mmCIF file of C-alpha atoms in Angstrom:
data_model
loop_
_atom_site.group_PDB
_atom_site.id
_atom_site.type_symbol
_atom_site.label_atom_id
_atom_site.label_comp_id
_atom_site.label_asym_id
_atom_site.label_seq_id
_atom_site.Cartn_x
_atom_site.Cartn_y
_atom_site.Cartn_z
ATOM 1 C CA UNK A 178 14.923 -11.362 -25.297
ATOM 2 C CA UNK A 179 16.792 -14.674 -26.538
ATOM 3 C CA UNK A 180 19.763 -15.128 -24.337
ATOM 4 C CA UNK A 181 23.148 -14.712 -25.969
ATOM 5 C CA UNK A 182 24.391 -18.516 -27.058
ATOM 6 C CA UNK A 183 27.936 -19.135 -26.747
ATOM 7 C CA UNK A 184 28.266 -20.055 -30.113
ATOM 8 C CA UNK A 185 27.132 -16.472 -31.129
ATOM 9 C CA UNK A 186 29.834 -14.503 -29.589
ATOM 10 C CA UNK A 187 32.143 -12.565 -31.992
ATOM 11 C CA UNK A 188 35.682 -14.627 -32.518
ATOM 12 C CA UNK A 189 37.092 -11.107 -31.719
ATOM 13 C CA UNK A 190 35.521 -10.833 -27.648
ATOM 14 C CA UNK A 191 36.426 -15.212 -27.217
ATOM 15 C CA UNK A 192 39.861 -14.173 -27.771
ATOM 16 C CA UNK A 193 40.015 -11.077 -25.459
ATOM 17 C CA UNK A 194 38.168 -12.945 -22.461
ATOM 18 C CA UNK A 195 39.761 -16.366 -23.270
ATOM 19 C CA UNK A 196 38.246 -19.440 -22.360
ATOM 20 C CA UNK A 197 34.536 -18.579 -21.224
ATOM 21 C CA UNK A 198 33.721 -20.730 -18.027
ATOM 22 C CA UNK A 199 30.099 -19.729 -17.931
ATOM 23 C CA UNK A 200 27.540 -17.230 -18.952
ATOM 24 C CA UNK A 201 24.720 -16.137 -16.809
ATOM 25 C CA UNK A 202 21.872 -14.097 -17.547
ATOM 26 C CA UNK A 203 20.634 -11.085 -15.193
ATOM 27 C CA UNK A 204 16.699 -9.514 -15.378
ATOM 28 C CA UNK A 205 17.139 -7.301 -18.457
ATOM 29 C CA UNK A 206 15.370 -5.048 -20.441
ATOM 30 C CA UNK A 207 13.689 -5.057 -23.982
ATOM 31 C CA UNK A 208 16.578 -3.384 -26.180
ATOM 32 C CA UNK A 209 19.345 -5.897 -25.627
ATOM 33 C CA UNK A 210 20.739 -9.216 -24.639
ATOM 34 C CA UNK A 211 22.927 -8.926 -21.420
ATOM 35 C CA UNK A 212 25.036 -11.772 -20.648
ATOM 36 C CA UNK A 213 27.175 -11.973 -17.476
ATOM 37 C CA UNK A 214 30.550 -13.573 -18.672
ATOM 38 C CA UNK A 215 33.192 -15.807 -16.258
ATOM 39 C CA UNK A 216 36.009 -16.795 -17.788
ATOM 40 C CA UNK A 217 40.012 -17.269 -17.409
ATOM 41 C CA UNK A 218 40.722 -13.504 -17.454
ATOM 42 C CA UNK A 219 37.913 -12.614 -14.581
ATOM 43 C CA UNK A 220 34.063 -11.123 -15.298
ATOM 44 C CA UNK A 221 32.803 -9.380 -18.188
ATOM 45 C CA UNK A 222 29.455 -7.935 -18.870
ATOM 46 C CA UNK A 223 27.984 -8.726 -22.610
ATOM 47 C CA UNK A 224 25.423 -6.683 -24.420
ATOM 48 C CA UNK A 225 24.212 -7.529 -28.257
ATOM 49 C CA UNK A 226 21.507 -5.615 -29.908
ATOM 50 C CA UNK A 227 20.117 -6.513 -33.252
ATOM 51 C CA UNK A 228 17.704 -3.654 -34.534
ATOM 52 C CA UNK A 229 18.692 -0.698 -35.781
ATOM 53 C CA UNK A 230 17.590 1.425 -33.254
ATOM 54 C CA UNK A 231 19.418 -0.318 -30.529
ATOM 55 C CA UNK A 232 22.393 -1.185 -32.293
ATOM 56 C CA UNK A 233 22.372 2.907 -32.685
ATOM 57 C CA UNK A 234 21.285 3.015 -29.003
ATOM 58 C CA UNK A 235 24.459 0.538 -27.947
ATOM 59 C CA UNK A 236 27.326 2.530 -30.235
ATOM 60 C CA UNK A 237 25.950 5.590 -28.400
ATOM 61 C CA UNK A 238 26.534 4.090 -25.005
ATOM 62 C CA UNK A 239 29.800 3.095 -25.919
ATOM 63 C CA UNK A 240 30.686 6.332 -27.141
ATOM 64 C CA UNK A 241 29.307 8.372 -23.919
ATOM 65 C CA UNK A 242 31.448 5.759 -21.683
ATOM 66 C CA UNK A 243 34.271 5.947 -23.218
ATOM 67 C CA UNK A 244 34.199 9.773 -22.577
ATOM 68 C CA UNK A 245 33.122 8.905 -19.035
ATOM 69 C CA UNK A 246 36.111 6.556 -18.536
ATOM 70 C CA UNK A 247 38.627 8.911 -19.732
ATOM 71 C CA UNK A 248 37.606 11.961 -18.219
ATOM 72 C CA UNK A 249 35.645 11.337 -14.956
ATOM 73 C CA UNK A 250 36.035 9.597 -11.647
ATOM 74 C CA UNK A 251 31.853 8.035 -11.759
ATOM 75 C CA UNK A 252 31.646 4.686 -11.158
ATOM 76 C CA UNK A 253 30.470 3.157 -14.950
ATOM 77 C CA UNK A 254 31.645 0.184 -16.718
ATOM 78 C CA UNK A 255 35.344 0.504 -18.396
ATOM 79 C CA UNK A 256 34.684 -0.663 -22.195
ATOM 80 C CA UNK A 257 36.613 -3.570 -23.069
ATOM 81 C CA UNK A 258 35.537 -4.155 -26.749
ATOM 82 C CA UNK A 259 32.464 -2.942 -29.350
ATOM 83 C CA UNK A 260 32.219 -5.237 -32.378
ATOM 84 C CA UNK A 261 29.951 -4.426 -35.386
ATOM 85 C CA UNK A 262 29.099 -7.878 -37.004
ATOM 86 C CA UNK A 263 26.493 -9.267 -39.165
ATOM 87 C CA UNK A 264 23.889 -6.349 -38.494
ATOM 88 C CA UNK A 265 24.689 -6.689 -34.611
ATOM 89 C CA UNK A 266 26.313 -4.459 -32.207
ATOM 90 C CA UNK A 267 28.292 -6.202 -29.130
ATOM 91 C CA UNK A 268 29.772 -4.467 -26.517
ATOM 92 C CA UNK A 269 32.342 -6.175 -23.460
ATOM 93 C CA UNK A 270 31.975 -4.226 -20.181
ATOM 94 C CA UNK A 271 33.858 -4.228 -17.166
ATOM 95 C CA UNK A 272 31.306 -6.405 -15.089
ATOM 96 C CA UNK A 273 30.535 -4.170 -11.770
ATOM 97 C CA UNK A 274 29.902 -6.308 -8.399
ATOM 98 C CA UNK A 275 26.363 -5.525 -6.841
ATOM 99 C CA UNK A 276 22.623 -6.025 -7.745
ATOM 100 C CA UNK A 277 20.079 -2.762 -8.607
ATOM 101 C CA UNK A 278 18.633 -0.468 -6.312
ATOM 102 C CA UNK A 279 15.201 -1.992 -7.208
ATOM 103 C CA UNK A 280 16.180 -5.444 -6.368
ATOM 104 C CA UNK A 281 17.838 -4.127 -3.325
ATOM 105 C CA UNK A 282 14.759 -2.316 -2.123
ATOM 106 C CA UNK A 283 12.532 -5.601 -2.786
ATOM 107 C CA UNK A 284 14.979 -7.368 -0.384
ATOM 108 C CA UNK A 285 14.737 -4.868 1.819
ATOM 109 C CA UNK A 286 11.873 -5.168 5.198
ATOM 110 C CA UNK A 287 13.916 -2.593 7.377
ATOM 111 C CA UNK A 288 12.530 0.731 7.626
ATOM 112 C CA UNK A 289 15.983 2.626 8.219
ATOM 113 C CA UNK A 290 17.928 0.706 5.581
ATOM 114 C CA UNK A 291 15.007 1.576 2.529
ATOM 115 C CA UNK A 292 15.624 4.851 3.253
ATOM 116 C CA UNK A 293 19.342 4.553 3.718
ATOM 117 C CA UNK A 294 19.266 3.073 -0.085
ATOM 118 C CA UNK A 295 16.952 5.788 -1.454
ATOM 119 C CA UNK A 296 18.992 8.389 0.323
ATOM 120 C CA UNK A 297 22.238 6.867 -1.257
ATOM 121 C CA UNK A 298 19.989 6.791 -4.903
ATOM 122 C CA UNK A 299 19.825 10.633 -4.813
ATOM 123 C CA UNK A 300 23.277 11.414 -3.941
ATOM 124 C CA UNK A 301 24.367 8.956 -6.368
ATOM 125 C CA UNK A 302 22.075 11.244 -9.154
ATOM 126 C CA UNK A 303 23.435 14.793 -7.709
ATOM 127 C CA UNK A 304 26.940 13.396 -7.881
ATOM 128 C CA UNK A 305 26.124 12.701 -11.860
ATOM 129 C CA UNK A 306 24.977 16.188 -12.244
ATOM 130 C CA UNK A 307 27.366 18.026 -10.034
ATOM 131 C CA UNK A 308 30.053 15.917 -12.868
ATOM 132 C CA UNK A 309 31.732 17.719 -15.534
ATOM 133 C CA UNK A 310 30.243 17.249 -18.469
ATOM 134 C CA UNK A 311 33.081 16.439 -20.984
ATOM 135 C CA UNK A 312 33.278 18.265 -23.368
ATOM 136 C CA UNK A 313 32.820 15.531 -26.544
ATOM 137 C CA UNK A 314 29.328 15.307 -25.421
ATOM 138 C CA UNK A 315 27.956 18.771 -25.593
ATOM 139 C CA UNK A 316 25.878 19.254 -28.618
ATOM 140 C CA UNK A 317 25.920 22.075 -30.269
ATOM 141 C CA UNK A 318 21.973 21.963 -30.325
ATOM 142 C CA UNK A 319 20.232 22.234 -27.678
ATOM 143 C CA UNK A 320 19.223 19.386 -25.401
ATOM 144 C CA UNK A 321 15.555 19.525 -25.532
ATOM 145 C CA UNK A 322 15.309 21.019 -29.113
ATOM 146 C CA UNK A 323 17.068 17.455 -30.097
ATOM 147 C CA UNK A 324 15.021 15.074 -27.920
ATOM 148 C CA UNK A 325 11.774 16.948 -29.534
ATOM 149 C CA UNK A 326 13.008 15.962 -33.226
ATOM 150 C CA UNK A 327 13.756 12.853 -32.360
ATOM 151 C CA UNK A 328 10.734 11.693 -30.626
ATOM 152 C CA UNK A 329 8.940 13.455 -33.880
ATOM 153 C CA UNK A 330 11.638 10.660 -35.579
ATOM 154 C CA UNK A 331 10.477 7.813 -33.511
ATOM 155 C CA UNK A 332 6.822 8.656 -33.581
ATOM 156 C CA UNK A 333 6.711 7.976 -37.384
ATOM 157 C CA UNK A 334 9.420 5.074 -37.657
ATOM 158 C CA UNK A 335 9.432 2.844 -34.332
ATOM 159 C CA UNK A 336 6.251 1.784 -31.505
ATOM 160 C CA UNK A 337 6.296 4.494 -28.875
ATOM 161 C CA UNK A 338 4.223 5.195 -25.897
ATOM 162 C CA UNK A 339 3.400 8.957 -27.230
ATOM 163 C CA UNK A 340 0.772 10.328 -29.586
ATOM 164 C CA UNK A 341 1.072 12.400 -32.335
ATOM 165 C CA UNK A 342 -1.593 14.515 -30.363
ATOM 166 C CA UNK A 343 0.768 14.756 -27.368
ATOM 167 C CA UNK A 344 4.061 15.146 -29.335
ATOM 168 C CA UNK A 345 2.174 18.702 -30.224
ATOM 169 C CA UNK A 346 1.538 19.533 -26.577
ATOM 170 C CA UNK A 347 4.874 19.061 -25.316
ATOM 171 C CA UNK A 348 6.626 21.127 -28.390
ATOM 172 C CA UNK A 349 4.092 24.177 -26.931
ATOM 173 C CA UNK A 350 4.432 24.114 -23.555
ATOM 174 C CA UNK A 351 7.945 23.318 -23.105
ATOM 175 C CA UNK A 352 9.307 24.395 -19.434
ATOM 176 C CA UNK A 353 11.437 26.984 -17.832
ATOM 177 C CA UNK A 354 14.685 26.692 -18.961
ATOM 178 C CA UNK A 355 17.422 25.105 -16.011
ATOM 179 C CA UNK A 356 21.288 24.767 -16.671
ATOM 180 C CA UNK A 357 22.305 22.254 -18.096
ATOM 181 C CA UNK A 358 24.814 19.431 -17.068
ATOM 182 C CA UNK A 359 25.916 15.928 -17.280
ATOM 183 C CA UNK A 360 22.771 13.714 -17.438
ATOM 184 C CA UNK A 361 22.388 10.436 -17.750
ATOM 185 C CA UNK A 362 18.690 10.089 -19.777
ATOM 186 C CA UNK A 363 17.740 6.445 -17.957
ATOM 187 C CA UNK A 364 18.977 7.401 -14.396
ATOM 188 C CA UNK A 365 16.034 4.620 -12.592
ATOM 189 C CA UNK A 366 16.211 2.394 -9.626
ATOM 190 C CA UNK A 367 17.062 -0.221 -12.468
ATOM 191 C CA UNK A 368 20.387 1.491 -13.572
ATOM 192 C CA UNK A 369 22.111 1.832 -10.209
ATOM 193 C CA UNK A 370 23.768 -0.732 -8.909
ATOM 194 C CA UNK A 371 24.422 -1.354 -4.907
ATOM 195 C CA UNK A 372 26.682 -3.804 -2.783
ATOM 196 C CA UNK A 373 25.602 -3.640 0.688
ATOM 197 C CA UNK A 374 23.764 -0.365 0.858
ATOM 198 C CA UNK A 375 26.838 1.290 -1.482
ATOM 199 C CA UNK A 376 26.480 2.396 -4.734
ATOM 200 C CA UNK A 377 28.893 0.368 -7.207
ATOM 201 C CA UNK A 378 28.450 1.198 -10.865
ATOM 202 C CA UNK A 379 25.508 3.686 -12.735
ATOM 203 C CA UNK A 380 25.127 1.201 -16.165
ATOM 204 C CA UNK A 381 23.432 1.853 -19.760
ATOM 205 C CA UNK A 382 24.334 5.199 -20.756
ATOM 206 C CA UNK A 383 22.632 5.024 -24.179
ATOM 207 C CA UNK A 384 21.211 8.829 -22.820
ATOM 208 C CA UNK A 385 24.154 10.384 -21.710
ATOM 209 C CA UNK A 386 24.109 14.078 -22.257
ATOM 210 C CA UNK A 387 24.699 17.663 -21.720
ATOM 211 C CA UNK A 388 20.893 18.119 -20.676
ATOM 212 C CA UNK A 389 18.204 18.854 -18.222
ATOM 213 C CA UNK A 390 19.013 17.651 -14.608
ATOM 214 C CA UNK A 391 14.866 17.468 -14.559
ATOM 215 C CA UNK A 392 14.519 14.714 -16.649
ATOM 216 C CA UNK A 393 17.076 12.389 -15.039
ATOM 217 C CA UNK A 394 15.080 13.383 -11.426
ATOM 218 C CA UNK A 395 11.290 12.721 -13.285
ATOM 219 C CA UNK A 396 12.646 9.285 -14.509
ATOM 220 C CA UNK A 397 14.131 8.600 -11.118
ATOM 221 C CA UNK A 398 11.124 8.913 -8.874
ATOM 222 C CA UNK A 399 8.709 7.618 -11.258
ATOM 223 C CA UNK A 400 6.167 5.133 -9.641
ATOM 224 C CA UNK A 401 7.174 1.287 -10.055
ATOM 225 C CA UNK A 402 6.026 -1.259 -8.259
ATOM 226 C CA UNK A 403 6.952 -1.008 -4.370
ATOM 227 C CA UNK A 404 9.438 2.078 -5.102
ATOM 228 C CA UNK A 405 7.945 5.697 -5.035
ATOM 229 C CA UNK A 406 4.643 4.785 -4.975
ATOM 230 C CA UNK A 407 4.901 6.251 -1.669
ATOM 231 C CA UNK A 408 6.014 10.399 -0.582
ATOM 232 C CA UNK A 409 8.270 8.844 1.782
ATOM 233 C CA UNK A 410 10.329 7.333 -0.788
ATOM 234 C CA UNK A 411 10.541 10.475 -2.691
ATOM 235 C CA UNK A 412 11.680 12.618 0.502
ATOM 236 C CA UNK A 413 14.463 9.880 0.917
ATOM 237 C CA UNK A 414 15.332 10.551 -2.641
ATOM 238 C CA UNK A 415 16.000 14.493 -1.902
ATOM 239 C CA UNK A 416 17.406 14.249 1.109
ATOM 240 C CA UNK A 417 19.892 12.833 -0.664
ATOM 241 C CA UNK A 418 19.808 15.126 -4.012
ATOM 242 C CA UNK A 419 19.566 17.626 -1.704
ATOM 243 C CA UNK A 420 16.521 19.098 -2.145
ATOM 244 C CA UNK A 421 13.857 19.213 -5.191
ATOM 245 C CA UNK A 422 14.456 20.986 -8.316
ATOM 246 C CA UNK A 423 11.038 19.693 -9.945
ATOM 247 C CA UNK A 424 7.580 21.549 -9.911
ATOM 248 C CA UNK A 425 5.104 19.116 -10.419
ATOM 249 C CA UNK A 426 4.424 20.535 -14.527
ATOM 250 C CA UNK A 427 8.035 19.857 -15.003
ATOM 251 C CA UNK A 428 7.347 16.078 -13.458
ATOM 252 C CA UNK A 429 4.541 15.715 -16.225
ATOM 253 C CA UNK A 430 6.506 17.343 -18.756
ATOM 254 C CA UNK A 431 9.405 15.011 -18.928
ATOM 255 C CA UNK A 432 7.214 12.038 -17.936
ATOM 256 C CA UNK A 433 5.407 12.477 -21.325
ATOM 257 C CA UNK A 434 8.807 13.247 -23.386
ATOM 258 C CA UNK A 435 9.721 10.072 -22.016
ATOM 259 C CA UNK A 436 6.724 8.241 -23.630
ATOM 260 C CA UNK A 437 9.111 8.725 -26.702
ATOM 261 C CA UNK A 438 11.976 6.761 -26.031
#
């Protein structure tokens, strides 16, 4: 992604930040620009998007925080500001100190400590299911009927991961059904944030939900590089979910919903 210019920014966020000192630019993913903003009135996180897809993804987040910030005590990003300009969508976060659990775990050589992290991972994902869920974001269809049409919607309109082929399977052989909750819909080592071995901030909430606790857990403890390729990490991970709620056809299940998204 093209980082954000200065120049770029919406006259609307310069004014509430006033006077930008610097922008920096964290590791980020491929559905927005995320710009790290110091100026006169403190730090400010920065997203833009500029497809339709993401801008829908972005005014979704925003929506699902602001319910989050009003009615719950997790630790997300206040919003600041959401600006619709031009065919872009730009949102001002609260910026959260700390650095993800995935960069934490690469820095991280001591044996006790990994596990300490992992450990503090899954309570951090039981304490997001074990939320509330307000009530502005329960859909009166049901969670997995709704990620099934739209992954049938993506499938024909955007590049995904999936198959037509496997689209079929999953609509067939859909699991048990588990009560729902709060979810989050990315919950990965990459959207937790940690300041010395405490969790700080859970960020982009584009999935937030009234949904299946199993597919926050599948997405959590899916294989990257260095982090739960091994069981251990995994049995860190419950410890501190408190136990597994996955059999290992639910795993694949939501693995390949995912392929979707």
């Amino acid at each position: 992604m093209k980082p954000i210019q200065h120049e770029e920014i919406p006259a609307e966020i310069k004014e509430y930040v006033s006077n930008i000192h610097s922008i920096t630019f964290p590791r980020q993913g491929c559905t927005s620009d995320v710009g790290i903003i110091q100026s006169d009135n403190g730090g400010y996180a920065l997203k833009r998007t500029k497809t339709p897809q993401f801008n829908a993804w972005l005014k979704k987040e925003i929506m699902v925080l602001r319910y989050l910030n009003q009615e719950t005590s997790l630790p997300v990003p206040k919003v600041e500001k959401f600006v619709e300009i031009d065919g872009q969508s730009w949102a001002l976060l609260e910026f959260l100190e700390g650095e993800t659990v995935r960069a934490a775990l690469t820095k991280t050589h001591h044996k006790g400590e990994r596990e300490e992290l992992l450990i503090n991972f899954g309570k951090v994902v039981y304490d997001v299911h074990a939320t509330p869920c307000p009530e502005g974001l329960k859909n009166q269809k049901i969670w997995l009927d709704d990620m099934l049409d739209q992954a049938a919607y993506n499938l024909l309109n955007y590049e995904v991961d999936g198959s037509e082929d496997l689209l079929e399977q999953i609509k067939e052989n859909r699991p048990n059904n588990m009560k729902h909750c709060l979810i989050h819909g990315d919950l990965t080592v990459d959207n937790v944030l940690v300041h010395n071995g405490v969790v700080t901030g859970i960020i982009d909430w584009s999935g937030g939900a009234y949904g299946d606790p199993r597919y926050d857990i599948s997405l959590a403890i899916r294989p990257k590089p260095d982090v739960f390729e091994w069981e251990r990490d995994k049995k860190s991970f419950f410890e501190g979910y408190g136990g597994s709620i996955l059999t290992e056809g639910d795993y694949d299940y939501f693995l390949n919903l995912y392929e979707y998204f």
